[in-house]
Amino acid sequence: MSSLTLSKANQIIQIAIKTARGLKLEPLTVVVLDEAGHLKAMQREDGATMLRQQIATAKAWGAVNMGISSRALASVAEQRPDFMNALIGVAEGKVMPVIGGVLIRDADNVIIGAVGVSGDISDQDELCAIAGIEVAGFRAEV
């Protein structure tokens, strides 16, 4: 099993931001959490609004703690809104079922963390997270 080191977490963030700049996206905030949902690394680009850190964290936290991407959580929210509302309550508001939270899996398919991105439209946020995860040598699960 590979581990999510600080170096790898920072590489994920750097590539996610580099991808965003190449696409001329809005300023992003990128959060990397470990497998237990603890903060590993975070960066907020100049110009990113203040709530972006909390949004990116909630996207990643929900993904890693439920074992599915925030894209999948968004689908659950549409199909089972009562369940999602209860989940958000149980999680004390730490879950955000919006695209942009991507699981990080190692070569053995073990979840080792999650990336949450916020700042542009959700599909673009997710694209940047995937780029960072893959360049760092892990598998992104959406």
PDB file of C-alpha atoms in Angstrom:
ATOM      1  CA  MET A   1       0.000   0.000   0.000  1.00  0.00           C
ATOM      2  CA  SER A   2       1.278   3.447  -0.929  1.00  0.00           C
ATOM      3  CA  SER A   3       0.856   6.276   1.504  1.00  0.00           C
ATOM      4  CA  LEU A   4      -0.218   9.822   0.912  1.00  0.00           C
ATOM      5  CA  THR A   5       2.846  11.801   1.953  1.00  0.00           C
ATOM      6  CA  LEU A   6       2.990  15.557   2.379  1.00  0.00           C
ATOM      7  CA  SER A   7       5.187  15.697  -0.718  1.00  0.00           C
ATOM      8  CA  LYS A   8       2.575  13.820  -2.781  1.00  0.00           C
ATOM      9  CA  ALA A   9      -0.247  15.956  -1.369  1.00  0.00           C
ATOM     10  CA  ASN A  10       1.616  19.115  -2.366  1.00  0.00           C
ATOM     11  CA  GLN A  11       2.295  17.673  -5.829  1.00  0.00           C
ATOM     12  CA  ILE A  12      -1.433  17.005  -6.266  1.00  0.00           C
ATOM     13  CA  ILE A  13      -2.187  20.617  -5.346  1.00  0.00           C
ATOM     14  CA  GLN A  14       0.507  22.035  -7.626  1.00  0.00           C
ATOM     15  CA  ILE A  15      -0.721  20.051 -10.638  1.00  0.00           C
ATOM     16  CA  ALA A  16      -4.372  20.857  -9.930  1.00  0.00           C
ATOM     17  CA  ILE A  17      -3.550  24.572  -9.857  1.00  0.00           C
ATOM     18  CA  LYS A  18      -1.292  24.315 -12.917  1.00  0.00           C
ATOM     19  CA  THR A  19      -4.152  22.598 -14.766  1.00  0.00           C
ATOM     20  CA  ALA A  20      -6.538  25.357 -13.710  1.00  0.00           C
ATOM     21  CA  ARG A  21      -4.168  28.080 -14.898  1.00  0.00           C
ATOM     22  CA  GLY A  22      -3.740  26.302 -18.257  1.00  0.00           C
ATOM     23  CA  LEU A  23      -7.525  26.256 -18.668  1.00  0.00           C
ATOM     24  CA  LYS A  24      -7.847  29.859 -17.431  1.00  0.00           C
ATOM     25  CA  LEU A  25     -10.274  28.841 -14.684  1.00  0.00           C
ATOM     26  CA  GLU A  26     -11.350  30.983 -11.770  1.00  0.00           C
ATOM     27  CA  PRO A  27      -8.968  30.952  -8.751  1.00  0.00           C
ATOM     28  CA  LEU A  28      -9.152  27.635  -6.913  1.00  0.00           C
ATOM     29  CA  THR A  29      -8.779  26.278  -3.445  1.00  0.00           C
ATOM     30  CA  VAL A  30      -7.446  22.725  -3.327  1.00  0.00           C
ATOM     31  CA  VAL A  31      -7.627  20.542  -0.220  1.00  0.00           C
ATOM     32  CA  VAL A  32      -6.018  17.120   0.249  1.00  0.00           C
ATOM     33  CA  LEU A  33      -7.232  14.912   3.094  1.00  0.00           C
ATOM     34  CA  ASP A  34      -5.771  11.617   4.289  1.00  0.00           C
ATOM     35  CA  GLU A  35      -7.754   8.364   4.514  1.00  0.00           C
ATOM     36  CA  ALA A  36      -9.252   9.394   7.874  1.00  0.00           C
ATOM     37  CA  GLY A  37     -10.411  12.790   6.612  1.00  0.00           C
ATOM     38  CA  HIS A  38      -7.635  14.787   8.268  1.00  0.00           C
ATOM     39  CA  LEU A  39      -6.096  17.754   6.467  1.00  0.00           C
ATOM     40  CA  LYS A  40      -2.846  16.868   4.722  1.00  0.00           C
ATOM     41  CA  ALA A  41      -2.368  20.032   2.637  1.00  0.00           C
ATOM     42  CA  MET A  42      -4.335  23.023   1.362  1.00  0.00           C
ATOM     43  CA  GLN A  43      -3.732  26.017  -0.858  1.00  0.00           C
ATOM     44  CA  ARG A  44      -6.014  28.894  -1.789  1.00  0.00           C
ATOM     45  CA  GLU A  45      -5.044  30.805  -4.905  1.00  0.00           C
ATOM     46  CA  ASP A  46      -4.959  34.580  -4.854  1.00  0.00           C
ATOM     47  CA  GLY A  47      -8.454  35.802  -5.577  1.00  0.00           C
ATOM     48  CA  ALA A  48     -10.256  32.655  -4.407  1.00  0.00           C
ATOM     49  CA  THR A  49     -13.176  33.599  -2.197  1.00  0.00           C
ATOM     50  CA  MET A  50     -13.119  32.849   1.520  1.00  0.00           C
ATOM     51  CA  LEU A  51     -15.666  30.014   1.650  1.00  0.00           C
ATOM     52  CA  ARG A  52     -13.779  27.975  -0.955  1.00  0.00           C
ATOM     53  CA  GLN A  53     -11.673  26.256   1.714  1.00  0.00           C
ATOM     54  CA  GLN A  54     -14.734  25.012   3.581  1.00  0.00           C
ATOM     55  CA  ILE A  55     -16.444  23.940   0.348  1.00  0.00           C
ATOM     56  CA  ALA A  56     -13.389  22.056  -0.956  1.00  0.00           C
ATOM     57  CA  THR A  57     -12.903  20.402   2.432  1.00  0.00           C
ATOM     58  CA  ALA A  58     -16.555  19.302   2.606  1.00  0.00           C
ATOM     59  CA  LYS A  59     -16.372  17.825  -0.897  1.00  0.00           C
ATOM     60  CA  ALA A  60     -13.261  15.794   0.004  1.00  0.00           C
ATOM     61  CA  TRP A  61     -14.413  14.909   3.533  1.00  0.00           C
ATOM     62  CA  GLY A  62     -17.717  13.475   2.326  1.00  0.00           C
ATOM     63  CA  ALA A  63     -15.943  11.472  -0.368  1.00  0.00           C
ATOM     64  CA  VAL A  64     -13.289   9.911   1.841  1.00  0.00           C
ATOM     65  CA  ASN A  65     -15.632   9.195   4.736  1.00  0.00           C
ATOM     66  CA  MET A  66     -18.387   7.672   2.586  1.00  0.00           C
ATOM     67  CA  GLY A  67     -15.984   5.879   0.243  1.00  0.00           C
ATOM     68  CA  ILE A  68     -17.489   7.408  -2.899  1.00  0.00           C
ATOM     69  CA  SER A  69     -16.748  10.570  -4.836  1.00  0.00           C
ATOM     70  CA  SER A  70     -18.736  13.730  -4.263  1.00  0.00           C
ATOM     71  CA  ARG A  71     -20.104  13.210  -7.807  1.00  0.00           C
ATOM     72  CA  ALA A  72     -21.620   9.938  -6.577  1.00  0.00           C
ATOM     73  CA  LEU A  73     -22.829  11.695  -3.413  1.00  0.00           C
ATOM     74  CA  ALA A  74     -24.563  14.298  -5.613  1.00  0.00           C
ATOM     75  CA  SER A  75     -26.389  11.455  -7.341  1.00  0.00           C
ATOM     76  CA  VAL A  76     -27.397  10.001  -3.971  1.00  0.00           C
ATOM     77  CA  ALA A  77     -28.689  13.443  -2.944  1.00  0.00           C
ATOM     78  CA  GLU A  78     -30.919  13.574  -6.025  1.00  0.00           C
ATOM     79  CA  GLN A  79     -32.239  10.036  -5.594  1.00  0.00           C
ATOM     80  CA  ARG A  80     -32.483   9.972  -1.795  1.00  0.00           C
ATOM     81  CA  PRO A  81     -32.733  13.539  -0.475  1.00  0.00           C
ATOM     82  CA  ASP A  82     -33.963  12.467   2.978  1.00  0.00           C
ATOM     83  CA  PHE A  83     -30.935  10.203   3.408  1.00  0.00           C
ATOM     84  CA  MET A  84     -28.563  12.972   2.286  1.00  0.00           C
ATOM     85  CA  ASN A  85     -30.138  15.513   4.618  1.00  0.00           C
ATOM     86  CA  ALA A  86     -29.766  13.038   7.486  1.00  0.00           C
ATOM     87  CA  LEU A  87     -26.157  12.311   6.499  1.00  0.00           C
ATOM     88  CA  ILE A  88     -25.294  16.016   6.434  1.00  0.00           C
ATOM     89  CA  GLY A  89     -26.862  16.358   9.877  1.00  0.00           C
ATOM     90  CA  VAL A  90     -25.006  13.350  11.308  1.00  0.00           C
ATOM     91  CA  ALA A  91     -21.766  14.684   9.785  1.00  0.00           C
ATOM     92  CA  GLU A  92     -22.425  18.082  11.380  1.00  0.00           C
ATOM     93  CA  GLY A  93     -22.450  19.801   7.980  1.00  0.00           C
ATOM     94  CA  LYS A  94     -19.063  18.440   6.903  1.00  0.00           C
ATOM     95  CA  VAL A  95     -20.452  16.766   3.745  1.00  0.00           C
ATOM     96  CA  MET A  96     -21.140  18.622   0.515  1.00  0.00           C
ATOM     97  CA  PRO A  97     -22.701  16.452  -2.203  1.00  0.00           C
ATOM     98  CA  VAL A  98     -21.381  18.531  -5.095  1.00  0.00           C
ATOM     99  CA  ILE A  99     -18.966  17.473  -7.859  1.00  0.00           C
ATOM    100  CA  GLY A 100     -15.318  18.250  -7.072  1.00  0.00           C
ATOM    101  CA  GLY A 101     -14.410  15.726  -4.352  1.00  0.00           C
ATOM    102  CA  VAL A 102     -12.327  12.870  -5.763  1.00  0.00           C
ATOM    103  CA  LEU A 103     -11.047   9.759  -3.988  1.00  0.00           C
ATOM    104  CA  ILE A 104      -7.344   8.917  -4.127  1.00  0.00           C
ATOM    105  CA  ARG A 105      -6.620   5.202  -4.536  1.00  0.00           C
ATOM    106  CA  ASP A 106      -3.217   3.545  -4.500  1.00  0.00           C
ATOM    107  CA  ALA A 107      -1.974   0.770  -6.811  1.00  0.00           C
ATOM    108  CA  ASP A 108      -3.703  -1.815  -4.585  1.00  0.00           C
ATOM    109  CA  ASN A 109      -7.028   0.057  -4.997  1.00  0.00           C
ATOM    110  CA  VAL A 110      -7.008   1.157  -1.334  1.00  0.00           C
ATOM    111  CA  ILE A 111      -8.468   4.572  -0.519  1.00  0.00           C
ATOM    112  CA  ILE A 112      -5.612   6.682   0.841  1.00  0.00           C
ATOM    113  CA  GLY A 113      -7.314  10.082   0.813  1.00  0.00           C
ATOM    114  CA  ALA A 114      -9.385  12.532  -1.174  1.00  0.00           C
ATOM    115  CA  VAL A 115      -8.980  15.828  -2.975  1.00  0.00           C
ATOM    116  CA  GLY A 116     -11.550  18.593  -2.867  1.00  0.00           C
ATOM    117  CA  VAL A 117     -11.454  21.511  -5.270  1.00  0.00           C
ATOM    118  CA  SER A 118     -13.632  24.611  -5.317  1.00  0.00           C
ATOM    119  CA  GLY A 119     -13.537  27.819  -7.313  1.00  0.00           C
ATOM    120  CA  ASP A 120     -14.836  27.210 -10.819  1.00  0.00           C
ATOM    121  CA  ILE A 121     -17.756  25.152 -12.107  1.00  0.00           C
ATOM    122  CA  SER A 122     -17.872  21.770 -10.412  1.00  0.00           C
ATOM    123  CA  ASP A 123     -16.916  19.689 -13.471  1.00  0.00           C
ATOM    124  CA  GLN A 124     -13.789  21.819 -13.931  1.00  0.00           C
ATOM    125  CA  ASP A 125     -12.962  21.533 -10.224  1.00  0.00           C
ATOM    126  CA  GLU A 126     -13.140  17.750 -10.569  1.00  0.00           C
ATOM    127  CA  LEU A 127     -10.965  17.762 -13.708  1.00  0.00           C
ATOM    128  CA  CYS A 128      -8.211  19.607 -11.820  1.00  0.00           C
ATOM    129  CA  ALA A 129      -8.392  17.171  -8.904  1.00  0.00           C
ATOM    130  CA  ILE A 130      -8.096  14.199 -11.263  1.00  0.00           C
ATOM    131  CA  ALA A 131      -5.073  15.713 -13.011  1.00  0.00           C
ATOM    132  CA  GLY A 132      -3.270  16.229  -9.703  1.00  0.00           C
ATOM    133  CA  ILE A 133      -4.019  12.739  -8.429  1.00  0.00           C
ATOM    134  CA  GLU A 134      -2.929  11.012 -11.632  1.00  0.00           C
ATOM    135  CA  VAL A 135       0.305  12.968 -12.041  1.00  0.00           C
ATOM    136  CA  ALA A 136       1.179  12.086  -8.438  1.00  0.00           C
ATOM    137  CA  GLY A 137       1.007   8.423  -9.450  1.00  0.00           C
ATOM    138  CA  PHE A 138      -2.315   7.500  -7.866  1.00  0.00           C
ATOM    139  CA  ARG A 139      -5.689   6.529  -9.275  1.00  0.00           C
ATOM    140  CA  ALA A 140      -8.523   9.052  -9.165  1.00  0.00           C
ATOM    141  CA  GLU A 141     -12.002   7.684  -8.524  1.00  0.00           C
ATOM    142  CA  VAL A 142     -14.985   9.700  -9.640  1.00  0.00           C
TER     143      VAL A 142
END
